[in-house]
XYZ file of C-alpha atoms in Angstrom:
490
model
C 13.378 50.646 32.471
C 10.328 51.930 33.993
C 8.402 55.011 32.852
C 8.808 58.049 34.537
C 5.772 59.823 36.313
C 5.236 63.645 35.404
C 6.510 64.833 38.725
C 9.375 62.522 37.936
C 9.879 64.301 34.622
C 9.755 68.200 35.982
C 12.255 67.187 38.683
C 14.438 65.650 35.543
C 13.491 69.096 33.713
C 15.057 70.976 36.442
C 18.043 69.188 36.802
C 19.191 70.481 33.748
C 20.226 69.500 30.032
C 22.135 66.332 30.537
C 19.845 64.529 32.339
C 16.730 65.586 30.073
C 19.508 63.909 27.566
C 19.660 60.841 29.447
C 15.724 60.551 29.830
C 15.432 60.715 25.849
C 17.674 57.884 25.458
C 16.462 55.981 28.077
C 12.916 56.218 26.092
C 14.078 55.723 22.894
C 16.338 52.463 23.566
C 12.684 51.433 25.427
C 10.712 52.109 22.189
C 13.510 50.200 20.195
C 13.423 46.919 22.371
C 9.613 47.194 22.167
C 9.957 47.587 18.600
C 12.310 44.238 18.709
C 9.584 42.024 20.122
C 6.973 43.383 18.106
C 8.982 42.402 14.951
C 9.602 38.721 16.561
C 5.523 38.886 17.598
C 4.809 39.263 13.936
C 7.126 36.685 12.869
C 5.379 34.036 15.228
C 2.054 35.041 14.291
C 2.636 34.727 10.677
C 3.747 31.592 11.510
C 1.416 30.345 13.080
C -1.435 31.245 10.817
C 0.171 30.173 7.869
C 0.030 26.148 9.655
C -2.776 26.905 10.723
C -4.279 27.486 7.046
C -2.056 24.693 5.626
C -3.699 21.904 4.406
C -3.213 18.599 1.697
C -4.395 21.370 -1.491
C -1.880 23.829 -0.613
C 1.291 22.314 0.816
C 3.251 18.979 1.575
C 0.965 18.052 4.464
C -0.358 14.935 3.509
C -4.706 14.210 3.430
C -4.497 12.226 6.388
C -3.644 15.696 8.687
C -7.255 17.124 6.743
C -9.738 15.740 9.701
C -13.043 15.807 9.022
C -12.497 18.777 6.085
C -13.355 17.704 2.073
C -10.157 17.588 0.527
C -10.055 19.706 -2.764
C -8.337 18.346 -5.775
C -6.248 21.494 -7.645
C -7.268 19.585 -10.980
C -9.824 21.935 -13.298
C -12.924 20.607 -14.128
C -12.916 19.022 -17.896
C -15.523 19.735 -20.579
C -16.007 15.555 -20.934
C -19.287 13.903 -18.890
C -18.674 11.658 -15.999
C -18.402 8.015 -17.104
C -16.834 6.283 -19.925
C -15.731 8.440 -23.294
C -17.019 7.400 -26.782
C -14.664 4.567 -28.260
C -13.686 3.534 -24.689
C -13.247 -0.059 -24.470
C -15.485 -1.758 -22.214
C -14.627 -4.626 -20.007
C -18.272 -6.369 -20.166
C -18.119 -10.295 -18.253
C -18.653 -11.986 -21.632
C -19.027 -15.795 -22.612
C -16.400 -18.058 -23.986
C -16.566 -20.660 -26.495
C -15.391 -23.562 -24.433
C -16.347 -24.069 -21.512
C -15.293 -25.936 -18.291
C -18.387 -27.696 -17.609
C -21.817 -28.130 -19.369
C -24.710 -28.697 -17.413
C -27.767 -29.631 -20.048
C -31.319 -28.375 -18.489
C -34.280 -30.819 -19.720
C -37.591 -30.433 -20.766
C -40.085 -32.790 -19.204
C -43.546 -31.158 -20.404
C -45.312 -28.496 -22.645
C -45.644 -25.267 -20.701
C -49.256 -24.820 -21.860
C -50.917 -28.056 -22.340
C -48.668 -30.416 -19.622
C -47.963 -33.199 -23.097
C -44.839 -34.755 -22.420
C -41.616 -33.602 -24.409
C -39.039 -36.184 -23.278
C -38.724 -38.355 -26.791
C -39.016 -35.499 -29.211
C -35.797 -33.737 -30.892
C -34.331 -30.860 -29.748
C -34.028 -27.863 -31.938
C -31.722 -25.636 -29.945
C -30.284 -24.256 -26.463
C -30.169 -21.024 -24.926
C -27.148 -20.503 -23.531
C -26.153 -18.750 -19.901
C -22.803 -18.774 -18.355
C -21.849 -18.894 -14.450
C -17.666 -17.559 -13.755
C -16.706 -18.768 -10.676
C -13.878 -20.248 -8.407
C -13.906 -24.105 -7.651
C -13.562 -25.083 -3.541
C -10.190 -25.088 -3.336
C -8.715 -27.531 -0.698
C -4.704 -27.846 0.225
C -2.843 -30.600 -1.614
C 0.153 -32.864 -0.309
C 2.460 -34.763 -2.229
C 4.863 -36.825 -1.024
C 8.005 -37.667 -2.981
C 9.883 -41.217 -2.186
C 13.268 -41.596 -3.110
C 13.822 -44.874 -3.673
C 16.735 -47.072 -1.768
C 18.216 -49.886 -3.762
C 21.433 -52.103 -2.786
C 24.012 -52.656 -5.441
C 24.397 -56.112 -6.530
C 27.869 -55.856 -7.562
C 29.748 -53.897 -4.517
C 26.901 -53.824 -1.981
C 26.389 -50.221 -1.598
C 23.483 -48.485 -0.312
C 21.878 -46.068 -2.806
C 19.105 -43.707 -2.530
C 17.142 -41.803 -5.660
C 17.767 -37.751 -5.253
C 14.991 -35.435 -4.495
C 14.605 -32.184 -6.297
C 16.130 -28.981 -5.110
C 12.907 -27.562 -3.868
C 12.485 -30.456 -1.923
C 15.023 -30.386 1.078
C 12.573 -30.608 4.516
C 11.222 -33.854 5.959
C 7.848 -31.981 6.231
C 7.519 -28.333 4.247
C 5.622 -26.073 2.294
C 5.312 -25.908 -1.345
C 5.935 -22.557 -3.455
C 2.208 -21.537 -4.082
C 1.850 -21.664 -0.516
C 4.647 -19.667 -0.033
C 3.668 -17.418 -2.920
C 0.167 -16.593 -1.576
C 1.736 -16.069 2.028
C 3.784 -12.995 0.713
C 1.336 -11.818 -1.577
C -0.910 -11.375 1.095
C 1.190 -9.778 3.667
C 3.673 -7.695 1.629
C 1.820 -7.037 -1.605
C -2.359 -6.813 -0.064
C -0.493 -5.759 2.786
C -2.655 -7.504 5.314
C -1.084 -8.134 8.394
C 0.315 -11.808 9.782
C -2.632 -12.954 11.917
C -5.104 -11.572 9.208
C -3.383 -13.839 6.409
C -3.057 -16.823 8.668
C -6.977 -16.640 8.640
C -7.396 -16.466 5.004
C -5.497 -19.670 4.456
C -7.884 -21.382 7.375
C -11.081 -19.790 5.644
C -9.735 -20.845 2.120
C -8.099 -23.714 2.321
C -9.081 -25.281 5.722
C -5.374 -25.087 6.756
C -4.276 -22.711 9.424
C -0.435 -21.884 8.420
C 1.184 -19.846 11.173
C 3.058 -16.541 11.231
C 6.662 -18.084 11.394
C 5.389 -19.604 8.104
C 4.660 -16.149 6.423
C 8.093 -14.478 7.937
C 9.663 -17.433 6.184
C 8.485 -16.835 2.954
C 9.271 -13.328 3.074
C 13.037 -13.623 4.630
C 13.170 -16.148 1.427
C 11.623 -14.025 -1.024
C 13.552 -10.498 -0.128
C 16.626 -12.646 -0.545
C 15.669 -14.133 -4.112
C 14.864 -11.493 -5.490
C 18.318 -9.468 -4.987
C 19.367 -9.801 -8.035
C 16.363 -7.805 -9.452
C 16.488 -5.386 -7.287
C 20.340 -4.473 -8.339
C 19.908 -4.846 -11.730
C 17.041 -2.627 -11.317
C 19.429 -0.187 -9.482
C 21.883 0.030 -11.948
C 19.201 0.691 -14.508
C 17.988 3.430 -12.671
C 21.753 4.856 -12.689
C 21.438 4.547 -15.996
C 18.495 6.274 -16.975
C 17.749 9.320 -18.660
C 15.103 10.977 -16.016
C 14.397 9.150 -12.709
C 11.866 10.605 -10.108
C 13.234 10.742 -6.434
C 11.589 11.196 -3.592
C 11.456 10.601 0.731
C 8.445 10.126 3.594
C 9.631 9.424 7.300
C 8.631 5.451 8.203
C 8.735 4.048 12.018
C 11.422 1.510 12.112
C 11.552 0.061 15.682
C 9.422 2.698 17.596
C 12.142 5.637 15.588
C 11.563 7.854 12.635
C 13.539 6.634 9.668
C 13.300 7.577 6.128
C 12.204 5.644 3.211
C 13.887 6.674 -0.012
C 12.143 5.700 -3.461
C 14.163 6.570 -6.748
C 11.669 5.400 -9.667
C 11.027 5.234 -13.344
C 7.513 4.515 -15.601
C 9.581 0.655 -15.431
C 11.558 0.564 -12.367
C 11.013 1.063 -8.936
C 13.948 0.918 -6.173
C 13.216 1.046 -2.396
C 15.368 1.697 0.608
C 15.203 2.635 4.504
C 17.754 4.662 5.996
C 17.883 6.539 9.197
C 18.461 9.721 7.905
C 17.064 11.832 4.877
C 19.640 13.993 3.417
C 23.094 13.449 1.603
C 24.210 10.808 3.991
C 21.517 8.482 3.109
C 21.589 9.153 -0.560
C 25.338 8.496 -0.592
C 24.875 5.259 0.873
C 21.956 4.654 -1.190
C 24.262 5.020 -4.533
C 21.888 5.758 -7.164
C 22.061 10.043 -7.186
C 25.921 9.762 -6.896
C 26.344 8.397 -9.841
C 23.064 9.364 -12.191
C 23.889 11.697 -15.294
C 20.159 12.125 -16.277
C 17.230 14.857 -14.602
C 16.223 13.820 -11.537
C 12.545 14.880 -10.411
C 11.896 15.760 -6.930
C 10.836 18.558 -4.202
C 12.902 21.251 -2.897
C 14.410 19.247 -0.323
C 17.952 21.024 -1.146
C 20.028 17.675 -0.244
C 18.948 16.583 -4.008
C 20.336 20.005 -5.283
C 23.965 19.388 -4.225
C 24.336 16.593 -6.580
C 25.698 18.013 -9.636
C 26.737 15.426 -11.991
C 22.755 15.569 -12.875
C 20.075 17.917 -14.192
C 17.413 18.825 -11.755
C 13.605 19.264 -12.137
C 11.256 20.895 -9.692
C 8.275 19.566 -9.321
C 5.194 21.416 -10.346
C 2.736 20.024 -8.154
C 4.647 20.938 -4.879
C 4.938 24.624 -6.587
C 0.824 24.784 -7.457
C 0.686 23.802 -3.928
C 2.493 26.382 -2.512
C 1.080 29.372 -5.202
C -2.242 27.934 -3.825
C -1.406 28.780 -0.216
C 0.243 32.407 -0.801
C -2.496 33.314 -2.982
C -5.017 32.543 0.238
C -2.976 33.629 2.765
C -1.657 37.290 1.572
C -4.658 38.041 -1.540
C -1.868 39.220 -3.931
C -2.863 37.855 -8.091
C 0.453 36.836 -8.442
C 0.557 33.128 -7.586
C -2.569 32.444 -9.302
C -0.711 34.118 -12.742
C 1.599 31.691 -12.169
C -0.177 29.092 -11.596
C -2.294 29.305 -14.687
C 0.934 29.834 -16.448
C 2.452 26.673 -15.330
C -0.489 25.145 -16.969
C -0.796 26.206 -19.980
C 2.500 25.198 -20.810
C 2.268 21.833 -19.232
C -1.083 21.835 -22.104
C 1.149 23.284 -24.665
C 3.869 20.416 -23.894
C 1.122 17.231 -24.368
C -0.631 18.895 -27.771
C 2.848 19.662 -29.355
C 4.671 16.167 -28.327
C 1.859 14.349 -30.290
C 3.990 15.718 -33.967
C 7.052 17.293 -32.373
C 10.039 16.782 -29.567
C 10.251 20.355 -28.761
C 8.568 23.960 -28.367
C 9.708 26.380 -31.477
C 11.874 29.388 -29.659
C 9.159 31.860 -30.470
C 6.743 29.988 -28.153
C 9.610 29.588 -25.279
C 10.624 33.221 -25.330
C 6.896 33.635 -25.278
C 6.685 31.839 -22.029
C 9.806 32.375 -20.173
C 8.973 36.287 -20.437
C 5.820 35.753 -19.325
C 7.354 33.996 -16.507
C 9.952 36.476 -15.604
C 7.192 39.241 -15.692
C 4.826 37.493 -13.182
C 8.018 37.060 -10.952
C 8.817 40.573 -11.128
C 5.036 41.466 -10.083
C 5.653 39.386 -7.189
C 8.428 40.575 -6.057
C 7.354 44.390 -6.281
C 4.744 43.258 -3.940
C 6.879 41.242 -1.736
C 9.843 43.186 -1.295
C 13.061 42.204 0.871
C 12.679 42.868 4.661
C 14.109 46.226 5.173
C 17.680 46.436 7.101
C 17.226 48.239 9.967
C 20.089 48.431 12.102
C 18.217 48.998 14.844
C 15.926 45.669 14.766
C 19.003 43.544 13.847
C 21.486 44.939 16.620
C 21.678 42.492 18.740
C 20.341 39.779 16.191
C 22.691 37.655 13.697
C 21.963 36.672 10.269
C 19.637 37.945 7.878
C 16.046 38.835 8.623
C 13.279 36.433 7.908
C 11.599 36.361 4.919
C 7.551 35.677 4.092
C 6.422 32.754 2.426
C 5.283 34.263 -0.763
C 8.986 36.110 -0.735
C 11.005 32.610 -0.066
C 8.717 31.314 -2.838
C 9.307 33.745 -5.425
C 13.272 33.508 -4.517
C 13.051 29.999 -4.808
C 10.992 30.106 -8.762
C 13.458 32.770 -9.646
C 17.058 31.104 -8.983
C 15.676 27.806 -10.529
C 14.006 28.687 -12.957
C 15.190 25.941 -15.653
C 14.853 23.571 -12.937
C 10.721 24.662 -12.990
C 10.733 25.156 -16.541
C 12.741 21.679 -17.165
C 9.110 20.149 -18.629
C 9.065 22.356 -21.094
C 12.664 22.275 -22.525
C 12.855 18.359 -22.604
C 9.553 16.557 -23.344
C 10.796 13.368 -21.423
C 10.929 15.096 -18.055
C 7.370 15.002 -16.305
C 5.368 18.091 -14.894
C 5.699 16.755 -12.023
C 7.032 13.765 -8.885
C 3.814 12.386 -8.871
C 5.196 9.208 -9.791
C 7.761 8.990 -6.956
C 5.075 10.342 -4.597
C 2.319 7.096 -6.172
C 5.610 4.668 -5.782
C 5.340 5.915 -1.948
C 1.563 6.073 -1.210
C 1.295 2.475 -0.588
C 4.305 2.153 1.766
C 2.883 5.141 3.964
C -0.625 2.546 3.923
C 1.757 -0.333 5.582
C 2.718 1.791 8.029
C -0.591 3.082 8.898
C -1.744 -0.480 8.896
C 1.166 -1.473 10.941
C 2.245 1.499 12.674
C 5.752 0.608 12.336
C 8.786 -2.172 11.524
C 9.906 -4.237 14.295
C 13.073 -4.456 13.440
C 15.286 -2.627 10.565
C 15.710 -5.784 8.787
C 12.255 -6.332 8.464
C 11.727 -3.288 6.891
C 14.867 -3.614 4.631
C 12.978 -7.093 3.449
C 9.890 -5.515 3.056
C 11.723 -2.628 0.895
C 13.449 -5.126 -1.764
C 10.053 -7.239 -1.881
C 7.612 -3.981 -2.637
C 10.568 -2.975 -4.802
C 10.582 -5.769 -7.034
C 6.800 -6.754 -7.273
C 6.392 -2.742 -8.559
C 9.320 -3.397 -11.195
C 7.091 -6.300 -12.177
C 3.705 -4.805 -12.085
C 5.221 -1.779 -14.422
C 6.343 -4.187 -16.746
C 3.260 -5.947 -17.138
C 3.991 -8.987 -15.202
C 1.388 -10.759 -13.259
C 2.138 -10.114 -8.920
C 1.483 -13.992 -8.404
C 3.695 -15.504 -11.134
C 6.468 -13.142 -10.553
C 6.718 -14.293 -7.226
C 6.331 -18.027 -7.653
C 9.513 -17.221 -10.186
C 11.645 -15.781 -7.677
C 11.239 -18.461 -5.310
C 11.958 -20.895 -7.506
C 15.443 -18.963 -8.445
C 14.405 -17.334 -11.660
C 13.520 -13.232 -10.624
C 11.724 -11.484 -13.212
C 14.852 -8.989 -14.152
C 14.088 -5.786 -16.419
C 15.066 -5.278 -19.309
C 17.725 -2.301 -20.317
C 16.174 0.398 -21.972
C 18.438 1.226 -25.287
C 18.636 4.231 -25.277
């Protein structure tokens, strides 16, 4: 509707009441539309300046989407100097008792007067010590089985080879061994690790070769990786988390669900329930399972839940710099200190005496309360919602305090059971160096290959948790012997 002009408006004066009436409303439902897109104006620019100030210290986003900007660790700084601590056990290069060679250095003459020293006695040696790696060059051993005729019936007989041996012409399992190391562990891509065999060995293997080894692998060690599975089931906390991974030129998720032992991969093409259902590890764990607010972990309720703290300090970071309210940074310190009180009191106890948890869950519920006087629910006005459905949209700082209000035991879970961490940063470490393959990479040819590469990373991290050296571990698995974990009695 357009305005009207003020000759417009005395000819609408003179036509009477009814149509000064009509005017009015006409004006009014003008001023309310106006008000309508002003309201949805707001709503984008919050929006947008709340991405726009969202960076790796104050939400999900991960460093890589920093740029050039100095990413700022949330940790405080400590009252300890930089370097190694007092009783800190050094890892000095020091010499051994027996060594692999001896190489005796002669005197032929005096230093000062030139006499010659070569028939008189020795009286002692000062010792120095050089570590290194001997050339290594690539070894082949043939195996012949022998043939032999029977005397007595005349049949042909022929010696067996071992198992390992079954190819006219093949490679060994060091060979092997190194091949995965290098691609899936070092994760250094096929052409790359080709080289390092040439430059090392003086043997070019090719890429087939390395695919090999890793088809071969993934399949050996399946029986680690479901023993593994079960023991996650099994466990009394596990830490679960997601990251999107290119499989075939298409966003697909990789799912981690990990302990301080274990460590399970898998790739699925989508990230909620469906996935985890098929993934059948949250179905059936009883325990408290760590993670983010992605809500498809909250509808699993044969388990406990924990929040994780980090992705919370994140988030109080970002409302405290985007709308200047104390609040988040209350909370924040809160958080804290009880994550301080938790590590001095498990060192003589297994719990927090009630006086100290009523202490800090009013606390808590105060500093919520704060918040929310200062954040209150969008007001309902008919008006601005007349022709819109649902409810209105909240701010960030509101959906936050909503969020550390209805869960609050799931936030607070640290702090009533001393086996539940602060935090996912576990899950999130178990997933760092799969998000480095991919940036390496860029993405999975093909959905097996990434499924291979999943139970491969997945039992090599099992191993490395449990102390196990990368190398041997996978020498055992190809020749048929997995390292499997050991049950945790519980």
């Amino acid at each position: 509707m357009q305005l009207p002009d003020q000759d417009k408006i005395r000819d609408i004066y003179r036509q009477g009441e009814q149509a000064v009436i009509e005017l009015v409303v006409g004006l009014v439902m003008i001023v309310q539309e106006q008000m309508v897109y002003i309201e949805e104006l707001r709503g984008v620019i919050e929006e947008l300046r709340n991405q726009l100030a969202k960076n790796s210290s104050n939400s999900s986003k991960p460093p890589s989407t920093d740029g050039y900007r100095k990413p700022v660790s949330l940790r405080k700084t400590g009252d300890k100097k930089i370097g190694g601590q007092p009783g800190h056990q050094g890892h000095t290069l020091k010499q051994v008792d027996n060594p692999t060679h001896t190489k005796v250095h002669e005197i032929k003459e005096c230093e000062r007067c030139h006499c010659s020293l070569e028939g008189e006695k020795v009286i002692g040696y000062e010792r120095r010590q050089v570590f290194d790696v001997p050339i290594i060059r690539i070894e082949v051993t043939e195996h012949q089985a022998q043939i032999k005729d029977c005397p007595h019936c005349g049949m042909r007989n022929r010696a067996e080879f071992p198992p390992e041996v079954s190819q006219v012409v093949q490679y060994g399992i060091n060979i092997k061994s190194w091949a995965s190391y290098f691609n899936t562990y070092q994760l250094i891509p096929l052409d790359r690790t080709c080289e390092i065999f040439h430059d090392l060995l003086q043997h070019r293997i090719c890429e087939a070769t390395v695919l090999e080894a890793n088809t071969v692998l993934a399949d050996q060690v399946q029986p680690s990786n479901e023993a593994t599975k079960q023991q996650l089931i099994d466990s009394a906390v596990g830490c679960f988390d997601e990251s999107g991974i290119r499989v075939e030129g298409k966003l697909n998720w990789l799912h981690v669900a990990s302990t301080p032992s274990l460590t399970y991969y898998a790739v699925h093409d989508k990230r909620g329930q469906v996935a985890m259902d098929q993934i059948g590890i949250l179905p059936e764990f009883k325990g408290t399972a760590v993670h983010d607010y992605w809500k498809a972990y909250l509808k699993y309720d044969k388990c406990r839940h924990s929040l994780c703290n980090a992705h919370n300090l994140r988030e109080l970071k970002f409302i405290h710099e985007q709308y200047q309210q104390q609040w988040p940074n209350q909370m924040a310190d809160l958080l804290i200190e009880i994550k301080q009180q938790v590590g001095q009191t498990a060192l003589c106890s297994d719990h927090l005496e009630p006086e100290i948890l009523d202490d800090f869950e009013s606390r808590y519920d105060e500093i919520i309360e704060k918040g929310l006087q200062a954040n209150p629910s969008p007001a309902a006005k008919e008006q601005l919602k007349k022709n819109k459905r649902g409810r209105p949209k909240q701010s960030a700082a509101k959906n936050l305090l909503d969020r550390l209000k209805d869960h609050c035991q799931k936030v607070l879970a640290f702090m009533y059971d001393f086996a539940v961490p602060f935090d996912n940063n576990l899950g999130e470490r178990d997933l760092r160096m799969m998000k480095v393959k991919q940036k390496i990479s860029g993405t999975f040819r093909t959905h097996q290959g990434a499924e291979r590469f999943c139970r491969i990373r997945g039992y090599i991290s099992t191993a490395r948790k449990n102390g196990r050296n990368v190398i041997e571990a996978i020498q055992d698995a190809f020749r048929g012997d997995p390292f499997i974990p050991s049950p945790i009695l519980k």
